[in-house]
XYZ file of C-alpha atoms in Angstrom:
224
model
C -65.337 49.689 -39.762
C -62.490 47.263 -39.076
C -60.335 45.808 -41.842
C -61.970 42.369 -41.502
C -65.458 43.816 -41.710
C -64.518 46.023 -44.642
C -63.199 42.973 -46.452
C -66.469 41.159 -45.783
C -68.434 44.003 -47.350
C -66.097 44.150 -50.350
C -66.290 40.372 -50.716
C -70.076 40.520 -50.726
C -70.027 43.271 -53.338
C -67.626 41.299 -55.531
C -69.833 38.213 -55.225
C -72.836 40.264 -56.345
C -70.979 41.405 -59.457
C -69.840 37.866 -60.330
C -73.293 36.369 -59.784
C -74.961 39.138 -61.783
C -72.592 38.570 -64.707
C -73.216 34.807 -64.550
C -76.984 35.386 -64.602
C -76.652 37.728 -67.578
C -74.507 35.236 -69.502
C -76.931 32.385 -68.804
C -79.930 34.471 -69.828
C -78.170 35.546 -73.010
C -77.393 31.902 -73.815
C -81.039 30.967 -73.376
C -82.342 33.887 -75.442
C -79.879 33.185 -78.274
C -80.293 29.401 -77.998
C -76.556 29.088 -77.368
C -74.438 26.036 -76.629
C -75.356 25.839 -72.933
C -79.061 25.997 -73.634
C -78.515 23.350 -76.299
C -77.616 20.846 -73.577
C -81.074 21.242 -72.046
C -82.638 18.577 -74.212
C -80.124 15.869 -73.324
C -80.218 16.645 -69.601
C -83.993 16.774 -69.599
C -84.310 13.477 -71.455
C -82.064 11.782 -68.897
C -84.185 13.096 -66.017
C -87.430 11.972 -67.649
C -85.952 8.488 -68.072
C -85.708 8.230 -64.269
C -89.477 8.376 -63.770
C -91.124 5.718 -61.595
C -94.496 5.841 -59.774
C -92.817 6.289 -56.360
C -90.403 8.954 -57.565
C -93.249 10.789 -59.235
C -95.180 10.997 -55.957
C -92.083 12.275 -54.149
C -91.392 14.866 -56.839
C -94.999 16.068 -56.824
C -94.738 16.524 -53.064
C -91.461 18.436 -53.385
C -92.940 20.672 -56.078
C -96.000 21.470 -53.986
C -93.815 22.285 -50.993
C -91.893 24.721 -53.193
C -94.995 26.470 -54.504
C -95.361 30.223 -54.073
C -98.275 30.042 -51.565
C -96.434 27.510 -49.393
C -93.191 29.494 -49.365
C -94.986 32.785 -48.701
C -96.752 31.174 -45.746
C -93.428 29.904 -44.377
C -91.761 33.299 -44.806
C -94.669 35.140 -43.165
C -94.789 32.727 -40.225
C -91.030 32.940 -39.604
C -90.992 36.736 -39.962
C -93.846 37.051 -37.457
C -92.091 34.675 -35.057
C -88.887 36.701 -35.274
C -90.789 39.927 -34.552
C -92.377 38.246 -31.531
C -88.870 37.318 -30.352
C -87.803 40.941 -30.936
C -85.351 39.915 -33.637
C -86.490 42.659 -35.970
C -83.329 42.784 -38.072
C -83.661 39.074 -38.897
C -87.361 39.537 -39.620
C -86.620 42.358 -42.065
C -84.027 40.136 -43.738
C -86.607 37.367 -44.259
C -89.081 39.841 -45.743
C -86.411 41.361 -47.992
C -85.378 37.928 -49.238
C -88.992 36.940 -49.916
C -89.509 40.194 -51.834
C -87.169 38.763 -54.445
C -90.016 36.472 -55.474
C -91.284 39.402 -57.546
C -88.288 39.074 -59.854
C -89.347 35.707 -61.300
C -92.636 36.742 -62.957
C -90.978 39.841 -64.416
C -88.142 37.859 -65.976
C -90.574 35.282 -67.346
C -92.354 38.000 -69.314
C -89.111 39.651 -70.467
C -87.495 36.397 -71.691
C -90.719 34.722 -72.875
C -89.300 31.216 -73.086
C -91.860 28.482 -73.911
C -92.227 25.446 -71.663
C -91.075 21.993 -72.821
C -93.599 19.970 -74.835
C -96.864 19.578 -72.940
C -97.078 15.820 -73.528
C -94.368 15.356 -70.875
C -96.035 17.529 -68.234
C -97.133 15.792 -65.030
C -98.514 19.039 -63.563
C -100.629 21.840 -64.982
C -98.718 25.045 -65.803
C -99.739 28.156 -67.732
C -96.820 30.588 -67.634
C -93.475 31.132 -69.342
C -90.610 28.821 -68.486
C -87.528 30.949 -67.682
C -86.567 31.161 -64.862
C -88.091 28.438 -62.685
C -90.182 30.208 -60.059
C -90.061 27.203 -57.744
C -86.256 27.130 -57.880
C -85.914 30.881 -57.411
C -88.461 31.191 -54.616
C -87.232 28.166 -52.672
C -83.669 29.480 -52.856
C -84.850 32.824 -51.514
C -87.030 31.651 -48.646
C -85.390 28.396 -47.626
C -81.983 29.869 -48.379
C -82.357 32.804 -45.987
C -83.834 30.537 -43.312
C -80.862 28.212 -43.697
C -78.421 31.124 -43.384
C -80.141 32.457 -40.256
C -80.243 28.996 -38.697
C -76.549 28.416 -39.390
C -75.666 31.797 -37.870
C -77.792 31.084 -34.784
C -76.248 27.674 -34.106
C -72.919 27.192 -32.346
C -72.000 23.555 -32.977
C -70.148 22.732 -36.191
C -72.090 19.489 -36.679
C -75.455 21.190 -36.211
C -74.500 23.889 -38.689
C -73.347 21.327 -41.222
C -76.557 19.305 -40.885
C -78.750 22.374 -41.328
C -76.741 23.492 -44.342
C -76.918 20.069 -45.983
C -80.654 19.847 -45.285
C -81.283 23.287 -46.777
C -79.293 22.514 -49.919
C -80.999 19.128 -50.281
C -84.536 20.542 -50.040
C -83.863 23.411 -52.462
C -82.154 20.968 -54.808
C -85.058 18.526 -54.657
C -87.571 21.261 -55.435
C -85.600 22.403 -58.465
C -85.021 18.852 -59.698
C -88.722 18.106 -59.346
C -89.593 20.779 -61.904
C -87.474 19.098 -64.576
C -88.670 15.638 -63.526
C -92.301 16.723 -63.840
C -91.577 17.925 -67.370
C -92.507 21.571 -66.852
C -89.036 23.159 -66.993
C -85.747 22.986 -68.830
C -82.663 22.358 -66.643
C -81.349 25.847 -67.449
C -84.597 27.315 -66.066
C -83.823 25.674 -62.739
C -80.177 26.723 -62.836
C -81.242 30.314 -63.511
C -83.683 30.232 -60.604
C -80.977 29.073 -58.214
C -78.444 31.559 -59.569
C -80.764 34.560 -59.382
C -81.890 33.460 -55.933
C -78.306 33.329 -54.646
C -77.682 36.730 -56.250
C -80.650 38.293 -54.457
C -79.688 36.689 -51.132
C -76.133 37.963 -51.490
C -77.436 41.480 -52.095
C -79.690 41.270 -49.031
C -76.957 39.895 -46.781
C -74.362 42.404 -47.985
C -76.707 45.354 -47.450
C -77.673 44.021 -44.004
C -73.992 43.697 -43.098
C -73.192 47.262 -44.163
C -76.222 48.692 -42.339
C -75.371 46.792 -39.160
C -71.759 47.977 -39.245
C -72.818 51.591 -39.698
C -75.247 51.338 -36.799
C -72.557 49.867 -34.549
C -70.091 52.571 -35.617
C -72.574 55.354 -34.854
C -73.392 53.748 -31.500
C -69.711 53.575 -30.513
C -69.078 57.127 -31.728
C -72.097 58.419 -29.805
C -70.906 56.806 -26.574
C -67.395 58.186 -27.042
C -68.794 61.705 -27.450
C -70.697 61.582 -24.169
């Protein structure tokens, strides 16, 4: 493994540690009702004040697009398409990223945070609040698709546009959950943070595996 590639692997590992610590700190703040979680009410009130009939329709659409069935369908379709194109490594990466969707329900049960008051809900929900599943799952699925698209493109402008579009859609989905009254802002922040953590783990592992395969291939050819 070259020095540059080794640094990339170490950088990915360091990012995993930092993100994991940030997720732990945020979760601890929420569980203990700390200062950060205390800002939830003010942020949420501001978002609810922005409600209009048109914005509500847009936010409902964004929330539905970020639902678990919709995102699973997108991930399955893209993974199948990549297999058909014989891009099996990319397909495995999509599946691995989507597997992170299992983390959300587990954390909801462990933390057991109640939803905001039901009188503000514009959608029906019946699960715990932390973390936001929509935010987590959209970061996982749309995040990995954005990364793969950026890596596949060559033009700087095209990459920038795809990146901005990916961030905007994931952001809109997360924002919609607060706007619709079913999540606290820190729920959404946790979903994004845990999603980035899982993606970083997947990408770092994929990088290390790919480098080892290339090293073995070069070593095998040199031994012939």
